[in-house]
Coordinates of C-alpha atoms and ligand atoms in Angstrom, one line a residue:
X692 CA 5.6 -6.2 -4.6
X693 CA 8.0 -8.9 -3.8
X694 CA 9.7 -9.0 -0.4
X695 CA 13.5 -9.2 0.0
X696 CA 15.6 -10.1 3.0
X697 CA 19.3 -10.6 3.2
X698 CA 21.8 -11.1 6.0
X699 CA 25.5 -11.3 6.7
X700 CA 26.1 -12.6 10.2
X701 CA 28.2 -14.8 12.4
X702 CA 25.3 -17.1 13.1
X703 CA 23.0 -19.2 10.9
X704 CA 20.6 -16.9 9.1
X705 CA 18.0 -19.2 7.6
X706 CA 15.5 -18.7 10.4
X707 CA 16.0 -14.9 10.4
X708 CA 15.4 -14.9 6.6
X709 CA 12.3 -17.0 6.8
X710 CA 10.9 -14.9 9.7
X711 CA 11.6 -11.8 7.6
X712 CA 9.8 -13.3 4.7
X713 CA 6.7 -14.1 6.8
X714 CA 6.7 -10.4 7.8
X715 CA 7.0 -9.4 4.2
X716 CA 4.4 -11.8 2.8
X717 CA 2.0 -9.0 2.3
X718 CA 4.2 -7.8 -0.6
X719 CA 3.7 -11.0 -2.6
X720 CA 2.9 -14.6 -1.8
X721 CA 2.9 -16.8 -4.9
X722 CA 6.3 -18.4 -4.2
X723 CA 9.2 -18.0 -1.9
X724 CA 12.9 -19.0 -1.7
X725 CA 16.1 -18.7 0.2
X726 CA 19.8 -19.2 -0.5
X727 CA 22.6 -19.3 2.0
X728 CA 26.4 -19.9 1.5
X729 CA 27.6 -22.9 3.6
X730 CA 31.0 -23.3 5.1
X731 CA 32.3 -25.0 2.0
X732 CA 31.4 -22.0 -0.1
X733 CA 28.5 -23.7 -1.7
X734 CA 25.1 -22.2 -2.4
X735 CA 22.2 -24.0 -0.8
X736 CA 19.0 -22.8 -2.4
X737 CA 15.5 -23.9 -1.5
X738 CA 12.4 -22.6 -3.3
X739 CA 8.7 -23.4 -3.0
X740 CA 5.6 -22.6 -4.9
X741 CA 2.9 -21.0 -2.6
X742 CA 3.3 -19.2 0.7
X743 CA 6.3 -18.8 2.9
X744 CA 4.9 -21.5 5.1
X745 CA 5.6 -24.0 2.4
X746 CA 9.2 -22.9 2.3
X747 CA 9.5 -23.0 6.1
X748 CA 8.3 -26.6 6.1
X749 CA 10.7 -27.5 3.4
X750 CA 13.6 -26.0 5.4
X751 CA 12.5 -27.8 8.5
X752 CA 12.8 -31.1 6.7
X753 CA 16.0 -30.1 5.0
X754 CA 17.7 -27.3 6.9
X755 CA 20.3 -25.0 5.3
X756 CA 23.1 -23.5 7.3
X757 CA 25.4 -20.5 6.8
X758 CA 25.8 -16.9 8.0
X759 CA 25.3 -15.2 4.6
X760 CA 22.0 -15.5 2.8
X761 CA 19.2 -13.9 0.8
X762 CA 15.5 -14.6 0.5
X763 CA 12.5 -13.6 -1.5
X764 CA 8.7 -13.8 -1.5
X765 CA 7.3 -13.2 -5.0
X766 CA 4.5 -11.4 -6.7
X767 CA 4.7 -12.6 -10.3
X768 CA 5.3 -10.1 -13.1
X769 CA 7.3 -12.0 -15.7
X770 CA 6.5 -15.7 -15.7
X771 CA 3.9 -17.7 -13.9
X772 CA 4.1 -18.5 -10.2
X773 CA 6.2 -21.6 -10.1
X774 CA 9.2 -23.0 -8.4
X775 CA 11.5 -22.4 -11.3
X776 CA 10.4 -18.8 -11.5
X777 CA 10.8 -18.3 -7.8
X778 CA 13.8 -16.3 -6.5
X779 CA 16.7 -16.6 -5.8
X780 CA 18.0 -17.1 -9.3
X781 CA 21.4 -18.6 -9.7
X782 CA 24.1 -18.4 -12.3
X783 CA 26.8 -21.0 -12.6
X784 CA 26.2 -22.3 -9.1
X785 CA 27.9 -19.2 -7.7
X786 CA 25.9 -15.9 -8.2
X787 CA 22.5 -15.8 -6.5
X788 CA 20.1 -12.9 -6.9
X789 CA 16.8 -11.7 -5.5
X790 CA 15.0 -8.8 -7.1
X791 CA 11.9 -6.6 -6.8
X792 CA 10.8 -4.5 -9.7
X793 CA 10.7 -4.9 -13.5
X794 CA 13.7 -5.0 -15.8
X795 CA 12.2 -3.4 -18.9
X796 CA 15.1 -4.3 -21.3
X797 CA 15.2 -7.9 -20.2
X798 CA 14.5 -9.3 -23.7
X799 CA 17.5 -7.6 -25.3
X800 CA 19.8 -8.5 -22.3
X801 CA 18.6 -12.1 -22.5
X802 CA 19.4 -12.4 -26.2
X803 CA 22.8 -10.8 -25.5
X804 CA 23.6 -13.2 -22.7
X805 CA 22.3 -16.2 -24.6
X806 CA 24.8 -15.2 -27.3
X807 CA 27.5 -15.4 -24.7
X808 CA 26.4 -18.9 -23.9
X809 CA 24.3 -18.3 -20.8
X810 CA 21.4 -20.7 -20.4
X811 CA 18.1 -19.4 -19.0
X812 CA 16.0 -21.6 -16.8
X813 CA 13.2 -19.3 -15.9
X814 CA 10.8 -16.9 -17.7
X815 CA 11.7 -14.1 -15.3
X816 CA 13.3 -10.7 -16.1
X817 CA 15.4 -11.2 -12.9
X818 CA 17.5 -14.0 -14.3
X819 CA 19.2 -11.5 -16.6
X820 CA 20.7 -9.8 -13.6
X821 CA 22.1 -13.1 -12.3
X822 CA 23.9 -13.9 -15.5
X823 CA 25.0 -10.3 -16.2
X824 CA 26.7 -10.1 -12.8
X825 CA 28.4 -13.4 -13.5
X826 CA 29.5 -12.1 -16.8
X827 CA 30.7 -8.8 -15.5
X828 CA 32.6 -10.5 -12.7
X829 CA 34.9 -12.0 -15.3
X830 CA 36.4 -8.5 -15.9
X831 CA 35.9 -7.0 -12.4
X832 CA 38.1 -7.2 -9.3
X833 CA 35.1 -7.3 -6.9
X834 CA 31.5 -8.3 -6.8
X835 CA 30.7 -4.7 -5.9
X836 CA 32.3 -3.5 -9.2
X837 CA 30.5 -6.2 -11.2
X838 CA 27.1 -5.2 -9.7
X839 CA 27.9 -1.5 -10.4
X840 CA 28.6 -2.4 -14.0
X841 CA 25.5 -4.5 -14.2
X842 CA 23.0 -1.9 -12.9
X843 CA 24.2 0.6 -15.5
X844 CA 22.8 -1.7 -18.1
X845 CA 19.4 -2.2 -16.5
X846 CA 16.4 -0.2 -17.5
X847 CA 13.3 -0.2 -15.3
X848 CA 13.0 -0.7 -11.6
X849 CA 15.0 -2.8 -9.2
X850 CA 15.7 -3.4 -5.6
X851 CA 18.2 -6.2 -5.8
X852 CA 20.5 -8.2 -3.6
X853 CA 23.4 -10.2 -5.0
X854 CA 25.8 -12.7 -3.4
X855 CA 28.6 -14.9 -4.6
X856 CA 29.2 -18.3 -3.0
X857 CA 32.9 -17.7 -3.1
X858 CA 32.6 -14.7 -0.9
X859 CA 30.9 -15.3 2.5
X860 CA 31.8 -11.8 3.8
X861 CA 29.7 -9.6 1.6
X862 CA 26.4 -9.1 -0.1
X863 CA 25.8 -6.3 -2.6
X864 CA 22.6 -4.5 -2.9
X865 CA 21.3 -1.9 -5.4
X866 CA 18.2 0.3 -5.5
X867 CA 16.5 2.1 -8.3
X868 CA 12.7 2.5 -8.1
X869 CA 12.1 -0.3 -5.5
X870 CA 12.8 0.4 -1.8
X871 CA 15.6 -1.2 0.2
X872 CA 16.5 -0.6 3.8
X873 CA 19.7 -1.5 5.6
X874 CA 19.4 -2.9 9.2
X875 CA 22.4 -2.5 11.4
X876 CA 23.2 -5.2 14.1
X877 CA 26.2 -6.0 16.3
X878 CA 28.7 -7.9 14.1
X879 CA 25.9 -8.6 11.7
X880 CA 24.0 -6.5 9.1
X881 CA 20.9 -6.9 7.1
X882 CA 18.9 -5.7 4.1
X883 CA 15.2 -5.8 3.4
X884 CA 12.5 -4.2 1.4
X885 CA 10.8 -3.0 4.5
X886 CA 11.9 -2.5 8.1
X887 CA 9.0 -4.8 9.3
X888 CA 11.1 -7.8 8.1
X889 CA 14.0 -6.9 10.4
X890 CA 12.3 -5.8 13.6
X891 CA 13.2 -9.1 15.4
X892 CA 16.9 -8.4 14.8
X893 CA 17.5 -4.7 14.8
X894 CA 15.9 -1.2 15.3
X895 CA 18.6 0.8 13.5
X896 CA 18.0 1.4 9.8
X897 CA 19.0 3.6 6.9
X898 CA 17.2 3.8 3.6
X899 CA 19.1 3.5 0.3
X900 CA 18.5 6.4 -2.1
X901 CA 17.7 6.1 -5.8
X902 CA 20.8 4.8 -7.7
X903 CA 22.6 3.6 -4.5
X904 CA 24.7 0.5 -4.5
X905 CA 26.0 -0.8 -1.2
X906 CA 28.3 -3.5 0.1
X907 CA 27.1 -5.1 3.3
X908 CA 29.5 -7.1 5.4
X909 CA 29.3 -8.2 9.1
X910 CA 31.1 -5.1 10.5
X911 CA 30.8 -2.6 7.8
X912 CA 28.4 -1.1 5.3
X913 CA 29.7 1.0 2.4
X914 CA 27.2 2.9 0.3
X915 CA 27.9 4.4 -3.2
X916 CA 25.7 6.8 -5.1
X917 CA 24.7 6.6 -8.7
X918 CA 28.1 8.1 -9.7
X919 CA 30.0 5.5 -7.7
X920 CA 31.0 8.1 -5.0
X921 CA 31.0 6.9 -1.4
X922 CA 28.0 8.5 0.5
X923 CA 26.5 8.3 4.0
X924 CA 22.8 7.6 4.5
X925 CA 21.7 8.6 7.9
X926 CA 20.9 5.7 10.2
X927 CA 17.9 6.2 12.5
X928 CA 16.3 4.2 15.3
X929 CA 12.8 3.0 14.3
X930 CA 10.0 3.5 16.8
X931 CA 7.9 0.6 15.8
X932 CA 6.7 -2.2 18.0
X933 CA 8.2 -5.7 17.4
X934 CA 4.7 -7.2 17.4
X935 CA 3.0 -4.9 15.0
X936 CA 3.0 -7.9 12.7
X937 CA 0.9 -10.0 15.1
X938 CA -2.8 -11.0 14.5
X939 CA -3.5 -11.2 18.2
X940 CA -6.9 -12.6 19.0
X941 CA -8.3 -12.0 15.5
X942 CA -8.8 -14.5 12.8
X943 CA -7.5 -12.1 10.1
X944 CA -5.3 -9.0 10.0
X945 CA -8.1 -7.3 8.1
X946 CA -10.5 -7.8 11.0
X947 CA -7.9 -6.7 13.5
X948 CA -7.1 -3.6 11.5
X949 CA -10.8 -2.8 11.1
X950 CA -11.3 -2.9 14.9
X951 CA -8.1 -0.9 15.4
X952 CA -9.7 2.1 13.7
X953 CA -10.9 4.0 16.7
X954 CA -7.4 3.7 18.3
X955 CA -5.6 4.5 15.0
X956 CA -7.7 7.7 14.7
X957 CA -7.1 8.6 18.3
X958 CA -3.4 8.3 17.6
X959 CA -3.7 10.3 14.4
X960 CA -5.4 13.1 16.3
X961 CA -3.2 13.1 19.4
X962 CA -1.3 16.3 20.0
X963 CA -2.5 17.8 16.7
X964 CA -5.6 19.5 17.8
X965 CA -4.3 21.3 20.9
X966 CA -7.1 23.2 22.8
X967 CA -9.3 23.0 19.7
X968 CA -6.5 24.5 17.5
X969 CA -4.8 22.7 14.8
X970 CA -1.0 22.5 15.2
X971 CA 0.1 23.4 11.7
X972 CA 3.6 22.0 12.3
X973 CA 2.0 18.6 12.1
X974 CA 2.5 18.9 8.3
X975 CA 6.1 19.8 8.6
X976 CA 8.3 22.9 8.5
X977 CA 7.0 25.7 6.3
X978 CA 3.5 24.3 6.1
X979 CA 1.9 27.6 7.2
X980 CA 3.6 29.5 4.4
X981 CA 2.7 26.9 1.8
X982 CA -0.9 26.7 2.8
X983 CA -1.2 30.4 2.8
X984 CA -0.1 30.6 -0.9
X985 CA -2.2 27.7 -2.1
X986 CA -4.8 28.5 -4.7
X987 CA -5.4 25.0 -6.1
X988 CA -4.9 21.5 -4.9
X989 CA -4.1 18.5 -7.2
X990 CA -4.5 15.2 -5.5
X991 CA -2.9 12.0 -6.9
X992 CA -3.2 8.5 -5.6
X993 CA -4.1 4.9 -6.5
X994 CA -6.8 2.4 -5.3
X995 CA -8.2 3.0 -1.8
X996 CA -6.0 6.1 -1.4
X997 CA -7.6 7.5 -4.5
X998 CA -11.0 7.2 -2.9
X999 CA -9.9 9.1 0.2
X1000 CA -8.6 11.8 -2.2
X1001 CA -12.1 11.9 -3.8
X1002 CA -13.7 12.6 -0.5
X1003 CA -11.1 15.4 0.2
X1004 CA -12.2 17.1 -3.0
X1005 CA -15.7 17.6 -1.6
X1006 CA -14.2 18.9 1.7
X1007 CA -11.6 21.2 0.1
X1008 CA -14.1 22.9 -2.2
X1009 CA -17.0 23.1 0.2
X1010 CA -15.3 23.8 3.5
X1011 CA -12.0 25.5 2.5
X1012 CA -13.2 27.2 -0.7
X1013 CA -10.1 26.0 -2.6
X1014 CA -10.4 24.3 -6.0
X1015 CA -9.3 20.7 -6.2
X1016 CA -8.7 18.1 -8.8
X1017 CA -8.1 14.4 -8.2
X1018 CA -6.5 12.0 -10.6
X1019 CA -5.3 8.4 -10.6
X1020 CA -1.5 8.4 -10.5
X1021 CA -1.1 6.0 -13.5
X1022 CA -3.1 8.4 -15.7
X1023 CA -1.6 11.7 -14.4
X1024 CA 2.0 10.5 -15.0
X1025 CA 1.5 9.8 -18.7
X1026 CA -0.4 12.9 -19.9
X1027 CA 0.4 16.5 -20.4
X1028 CA -1.5 18.4 -17.7
X1029 CA -2.1 22.0 -17.1
X1030 CA -0.6 23.3 -13.8
X1031 CA -2.8 26.1 -12.3
X1032 CA -0.9 28.9 -10.5
X1033 CA 0.2 28.3 -6.9
X1034 CA -0.8 24.6 -7.0
X1035 CA -0.1 22.2 -4.2
X1036 CA 0.4 18.6 -5.2
X1037 CA -1.0 16.2 -2.6
X1038 CA -0.2 12.5 -2.9
X1039 CA -1.9 9.9 -0.7
X1040 CA -0.4 6.5 -0.1
X1041 CA -0.5 4.0 2.7
X1042 CA 2.9 2.5 1.8
X1043 CA 4.6 5.6 0.5
X1044 CA 6.2 3.4 -2.2
X1045 CA 3.5 3.0 -4.8
X1046 CA 5.4 3.3 -8.1
X1047 CA 2.9 5.3 -10.1
X1048 CA 2.3 7.8 -7.2
X1049 CA 6.0 8.3 -6.8
X1050 CA 6.5 8.8 -10.5
X1051 CA 3.6 11.3 -10.5
X1052 CA 5.2 13.3 -7.6
X1053 CA 8.5 13.4 -9.5
X1054 CA 6.8 14.5 -12.6
X1055 CA 4.9 17.2 -10.7
X1056 CA 8.2 18.7 -9.5
X1057 CA 9.4 18.9 -13.1
X1058 CA 6.3 20.5 -14.5
X1059 CA 6.1 23.3 -12.0
X1060 CA 4.0 22.4 -9.0
X1061 CA 4.8 24.9 -6.3
X1062 CA 5.0 22.4 -3.5
X1063 CA 4.1 18.9 -2.4
X1064 CA 2.5 17.2 0.5
X1065 CA 2.0 13.5 1.2
X1066 CA -0.5 11.8 3.4
X1067 CA 1.3 8.6 4.3
X1068 CA 1.5 5.8 6.9
X1069 CA 5.1 4.8 6.5
X1070 CA 7.8 7.1 8.0
X1071 CA 10.9 7.2 5.9
X1072 CA 9.2 5.9 2.8
X1073 CA 10.1 7.3 -0.6
X1074 CA 7.1 9.6 -0.9
X1075 CA 7.7 11.1 2.6
X1076 CA 11.4 11.7 1.8
X1077 CA 10.7 13.3 -1.6
X1078 CA 7.8 15.5 -0.5
X1079 CA 8.0 19.0 0.9
X1080 CA 5.4 18.3 3.6
X1081 CA 4.1 15.1 5.1
X1082 CA 1.2 14.2 7.3
X1083 CA 1.9 10.8 8.9
X1084 CA -1.4 8.9 9.5
X1085 CA -0.1 6.9 12.5
X1086 CA -2.4 4.0 11.6
X1087 CA 0.3 1.5 12.6
X1088 CA 1.4 -1.4 10.4
X1089 CA -1.3 -2.5 8.0
X1090 CA -0.8 -6.0 6.9
X1091 CA -4.1 -7.1 5.3
X1092 CA -3.9 -6.4 1.6
X1093 CA -7.3 -4.7 1.8
X1094 CA -6.7 -1.3 3.2
X1095 CA -8.9 -0.4 6.2
X1096 CA -7.4 1.8 9.0
X1097 CA -5.0 3.3 6.5
X1098 CA -8.0 4.7 4.6
X1099 CA -9.9 6.2 7.5
X1100 CA -6.7 7.8 9.0
X1101 CA -6.0 9.2 5.5
X1102 CA -9.4 10.8 5.7
X1103 CA -8.6 12.2 9.1
X1104 CA -5.3 13.7 7.7
X1105 CA -7.2 15.1 4.7
X1106 CA -9.8 16.7 6.9
X1107 CA -7.0 18.3 9.0
X1108 CA -5.4 19.5 5.8
X1109 CA -8.8 21.1 4.8
X1110 CA -8.9 22.8 8.1
X1111 CA -5.3 24.1 7.7
X1112 CA -5.9 25.4 4.2
X1113 CA -9.3 26.7 5.1
X1114 CA -7.8 28.8 8.0
X1115 CA -6.0 30.8 5.3
X1116 CA -9.0 31.0 3.0
X1117 CA -11.6 32.6 5.2
X1118 CA -13.0 29.5 6.9
X1119 CA -15.2 30.9 9.7
X1120 CA -14.2 30.2 13.3
X1121 CA -17.5 28.4 13.7
X1122 CA -16.8 26.0 10.9
X1123 CA -13.3 25.4 12.2
X1124 CA -14.7 24.6 15.6
X1125 CA -17.3 22.3 14.0
X1126 CA -14.7 20.3 12.1
X1127 CA -12.5 20.0 15.2
X1128 CA -15.3 18.8 17.3
X1129 CA -16.4 16.3 14.7
X1130 CA -12.9 14.9 14.5
X1131 CA -12.6 14.6 18.2
X1132 CA -15.9 12.7 18.3
X1133 CA -14.8 10.2 15.7
X1134 CA -13.1 7.4 17.8
X1135 CA -16.2 7.0 20.1
X1136 CA -18.5 7.1 17.1
X1137 CA -16.5 4.4 15.4
X1138 CA -16.7 2.2 18.5
X1139 CA -20.5 2.5 18.2
X1140 CA -20.4 1.5 14.5
X1141 CA -18.2 -1.6 15.2
X1142 CA -21.0 -2.8 17.5
X1143 CA -23.0 -3.5 14.2
X1144 CA -20.6 -6.3 13.3
X1145 CA -22.9 -9.2 14.2
X1146 CA -25.9 -7.9 12.3
X1147 CA -23.7 -7.2 9.3
X1148 CA -22.3 -10.8 9.6
X1149 CA -25.9 -12.1 9.4
X1150 CA -26.6 -9.9 6.4
X1151 CA -23.5 -11.2 4.6
X1152 CA -25.3 -14.6 4.2
X1153 CA -27.5 -13.0 1.5
X1154 CA -24.4 -12.6 -0.7
X1155 CA -23.3 -16.3 -0.5
X1156 CA -24.6 -17.1 -4.0
X1157 CA -24.2 -13.7 -5.5
X1158 CA -21.6 -12.8 -8.3
X1159 CA -22.3 -9.1 -8.8
X1160 CA -23.2 -6.1 -6.6
X1161 CA -23.9 -2.5 -7.1
X1162 CA -23.0 0.3 -4.6
X1163 CA -24.7 3.6 -4.7
X1164 CA -24.0 6.9 -3.0
X1165 CA -24.3 10.6 -3.5
X1166 CA -22.0 13.6 -2.8
X1167 CA -19.1 12.7 -0.4
X1168 CA -20.7 9.2 0.0
X1169 CA -20.1 8.4 -3.6
X1170 CA -16.4 7.7 -3.0
X1171 CA -17.4 5.7 0.0
X1172 CA -19.6 3.6 -2.2
X1173 CA -16.6 3.2 -4.6
X1174 CA -14.4 2.1 -1.7
X1175 CA -17.1 -0.4 -0.5
X1176 CA -17.2 -1.9 -4.0
X1177 CA -13.4 -2.1 -4.2
X1178 CA -13.3 -3.8 -0.8
X1179 CA -15.9 -6.3 -1.8
X1180 CA -14.4 -7.3 -5.2
X1181 CA -10.9 -7.3 -3.7
X1182 CA -11.5 -9.9 -1.0
X1183 CA -14.7 -11.8 -1.9
X1184 CA -14.1 -11.8 -5.7
X1185 CA -17.7 -10.6 -6.2
X1186 CA -17.8 -8.3 -9.2
X1187 CA -18.8 -4.9 -7.6
X1188 CA -19.3 -1.5 -9.2
X1189 CA -20.1 1.8 -7.6
X1190 CA -22.2 4.6 -9.1
X1191 CA -23.1 8.1 -8.1
X1192 CA -26.8 7.3 -7.6
X1193 CA -27.9 10.1 -10.0
X1194 CA -26.2 8.1 -12.8
X1195 CA -28.4 5.1 -12.4
X1196 CA -30.8 6.0 -15.1
X1197 CA -28.0 6.7 -17.5
X1198 CA -27.2 3.0 -17.9
X1199 CA -26.7 0.8 -14.8
X1200 CA -30.5 0.5 -14.1
X1201 CA -30.5 -2.1 -16.9
X1202 CA -28.6 -4.4 -14.6
X1203 CA -31.1 -4.4 -11.8
X1204 CA -32.8 -7.7 -11.0
X1205 CA -33.1 -10.0 -7.9
X1206 CA -29.6 -11.3 -8.6
X1207 CA -27.9 -7.9 -8.3
X1208 CA -27.9 -6.8 -4.7
X1209 CA -27.7 -3.0 -4.4
X1210 CA -25.9 -1.5 -1.5
X1211 CA -26.9 2.1 -0.7
X1212 CA -25.0 4.5 1.6
X1213 CA -27.6 6.8 2.9
X1214 CA -26.9 9.1 5.9
X1215 CA -29.4 11.9 6.4
X1216 CA -27.9 14.9 4.6
X1217 CA -28.9 17.5 2.0
X1218 CA -29.0 14.9 -0.7
X1219 CA -31.2 12.3 1.1
X1220 CA -34.4 13.1 -0.8
X1221 CA -32.6 12.8 -4.1
X1222 CA -31.1 9.5 -3.0
X1223 CA -34.5 8.2 -2.0
X1224 CA -35.8 8.8 -5.5
X1225 CA -33.0 6.6 -6.8
X1226 CA -33.9 4.0 -4.3
X1227 CA -37.4 4.0 -5.6
X1228 CA -36.1 3.6 -9.2
X1229 CA -34.3 0.4 -8.1
X1230 CA -37.4 -0.8 -6.1
X1231 CA -39.6 -0.3 -9.1
X1232 CA -37.4 -2.7 -11.1
X1233 CA -37.4 -5.5 -8.6
X1234 CA -34.0 -4.7 -7.1
X1235 CA -33.0 -5.9 -3.6
X1236 CA -31.4 -3.3 -1.5
X1237 CA -29.2 -3.1 1.6
X1238 CA -29.4 0.4 2.9
X1239 CA -26.9 1.8 5.4
X1240 CA -28.6 4.7 7.0
X1241 CA -29.2 6.6 10.2
X1242 CA -32.5 6.9 12.0
X1243 CA -33.0 10.4 10.7
X1244 CA -32.9 9.2 7.1
X1245 CA -36.2 7.4 7.8
X1246 CA -35.8 4.1 5.9
X1247 CA -37.6 1.0 7.0
X1248 CA -36.9 -2.6 6.1
X1249 CA -39.4 -4.4 3.9
X1250 CA -39.5 -7.2 1.3
X1251 CA -37.2 -5.2 -1.0
X1252 CA -34.9 -3.6 1.4
X1253 CA -32.9 -4.4 4.5
X1254 CA -31.9 -1.3 6.5
X1255 CA -28.8 -1.3 8.7
X1256 CA -29.0 1.4 11.4
X1257 CA -25.8 3.4 11.5
X1258 CA -25.4 5.8 14.4
X1259 CA -26.3 9.4 13.7
X1260 CA -23.1 11.5 13.2
X1261 CA -22.1 14.9 11.9
X1262 CA -22.2 15.3 8.1
X1263 CA -18.5 16.2 8.0
X1264 CA -17.3 12.8 9.4
X1265 CA -20.1 10.7 7.8
X1266 CA -17.7 9.4 5.0
X1267 CA -15.4 8.0 7.7
X1268 CA -18.3 6.6 9.8
X1269 CA -20.0 4.9 6.8
X1270 CA -16.8 3.2 5.6
X1271 CA -16.6 0.8 8.6
X1272 CA -19.9 -1.1 8.0
X1273 CA -18.9 -1.6 4.3
X1274 CA -15.5 -2.9 5.4
X1275 CA -17.3 -5.4 7.7
X1276 CA -19.7 -6.4 5.0
X1277 CA -16.9 -7.2 2.6
X1278 CA -15.0 -9.1 5.3
X1279 CA -18.0 -11.3 6.3
X1280 CA -18.9 -12.0 2.7
X1281 CA -15.3 -13.0 2.0
X1282 CA -15.5 -15.4 5.0
X1283 CA -18.6 -17.0 3.5
X1284 CA -17.0 -17.2 0.1
X1285 CA -14.0 -18.9 1.7
X1286 CA -11.4 -16.6 0.1
X1287 CA -8.0 -15.7 1.5
X1288 CA -9.0 -12.5 3.2
X1289 CA -5.6 -11.1 4.1
X1290 CA -3.8 -12.2 0.9
X1291 CA -6.4 -12.2 -1.9
X1292 CA -5.4 -13.8 -5.1
X1293 CA -3.3 -11.8 -7.6
X1294 CA -2.8 -8.8 -5.3
X1295 CA 0.0 -7.5 -3.2
X1296 CA 0.1 -4.8 -0.5
X1297 CA 2.8 -2.6 -1.7
X1298 CA 2.6 -1.9 -5.5
X1299 CA 6.2 -0.9 -6.2
X1300 CA 6.0 -1.8 -9.9
X1301 CA 3.9 0.1 -12.5
Ligands
M6R1608 O1 0.1 2.1 -0.6 P1 -0.9 2.9 -1.4 O2 -1.9 3.5 -0.6 O3 -0.3 3.9 -2.4 O4 -1.6 1.8 -2.3 C1 -2.5 2.1 -3.2 C2 -3.4 0.9 -3.6 O5 -2.5 -0.1 -4.2 C3 -4.1 0.3 -2.4 O6 -4.9 1.3 -1.8 C4 -5.0 -0.9 -2.9 O7 -6.0 -0.4 -3.7 C5 -5.6 -1.6 -1.7 N1 -5.3 -3.0 -1.8 C6 -7.0 -1.4 -1.5 O8 -7.5 -2.1 -0.4

């Protein structure tokens, strides 16, 4: 949520900042702003409501110049999206601040500062930081000291960057709860909420830790921990391609990322199943010992990642014979839960920065989980750094807000985890070989599924005038139905719900009529006959169905049902295979509805606030 970029350089930085914001736009896109210090030590700030492109156009017409600057793309929490609420916020024409996170005690700080004569222009929580730094600077020798005093008074989460127009040599950054990464250049240094923003200017990065405050100047970076002691944070070269933020030939990132899934999964498998054997080190040092002792798995995640965890529960209990619970992070973190003996906590997160998931991991450590593992797509992210073990999904940068390849590669990681744990819990060699072979067959199978795109595009026409949809599945396809419903509502704004098909008669059947399309996920498996009974229940009530099924399931299209032929695949990987047609359906429905597919309203990619 909210993207931050900052630079201290010997060249003009406005273009670097705007390019950085474009690369961070997935984090928030309701308004954007930039401020640089010019040669006369004046702040030049430009802000625009709407996307970064609006800001870029404004800067083209009225450029700003200077080598020290900060910029921000916003996802509104406090105060509506507007130019006045856009960052940077400025105090007394000197202190400029950008911020990601939520200052929970902003009301009391605001009253306190108003009492001191500060005038507030915006409804944001951020503006209190701006005036507080200005106030603290009156009794501090340096901007660094003023920021250190300021952050001690903040409750909540922040990744924040502060500059003072009277000091062109430094910017001060502080992190607590919202990620910040320092980028090292030659005679210039940078800060951002994600390395993606800085790839055009550097490959060398270090992550700030919780509580760190840093002073960034052209030739030097000084980092101080939460006690104000100088610390080193290891700088590493990032192995990410410069163009990973490029849409290529595709109309949207989401479509590109949907089509990248066979390759993403190939990458995810590469070197991990050597000669049919799983390389346990893929989960990190000590994985073997941890998996050997595991008696229970607790999975925690949000959104799409939660759905992949739901599938994993079926796999872990059925294939590995290990008990498993799954819970949404925002619920888990606020209730007292029982910790079964020898429990492994598994978090799942594309970004590795989701505030609730991170808080749940920290809580789990306090309440006695034996060890933790994260399934994640972003190396160096907070969840990866704070977990004992990590499986990196290698999906590559996912820019579309709607998660696609991150989800299917998470499932691959979870299936490998099932295999790894199963090996220590009596999983037969035959079953292990079956899982391995199924995984290896996935990329080619997904290529076959993607060939369904044009028939799914035709089908999407039926949804042009629809406002509601119901998704049905059974067993490990129930979470896939949930994921299909989430995808549809997220990008087409059609209200969609998913039900375990057996639940139909306990309520949702009342909704069935010709205006409520019912999407059924129906591979031939042990539950197909049960699912067919549910299909008949819908048919008998005049429902119109779209059934995604393989030939063996034996459905045929008629007046009440359109059947989409999905290639036959092994049961184990069917949840992954059936995800793709549902992603394509959502995508094409969104195109017909004319929504902003990659940046749907009110959402952001990385949810770093709770
Ligand atoms: O980065 P995470 O996987 O932790 O994010 C969790 C959810 O915010 C995310 O999956 C969200 O539901 C997606 N927009 C779904 O497409």
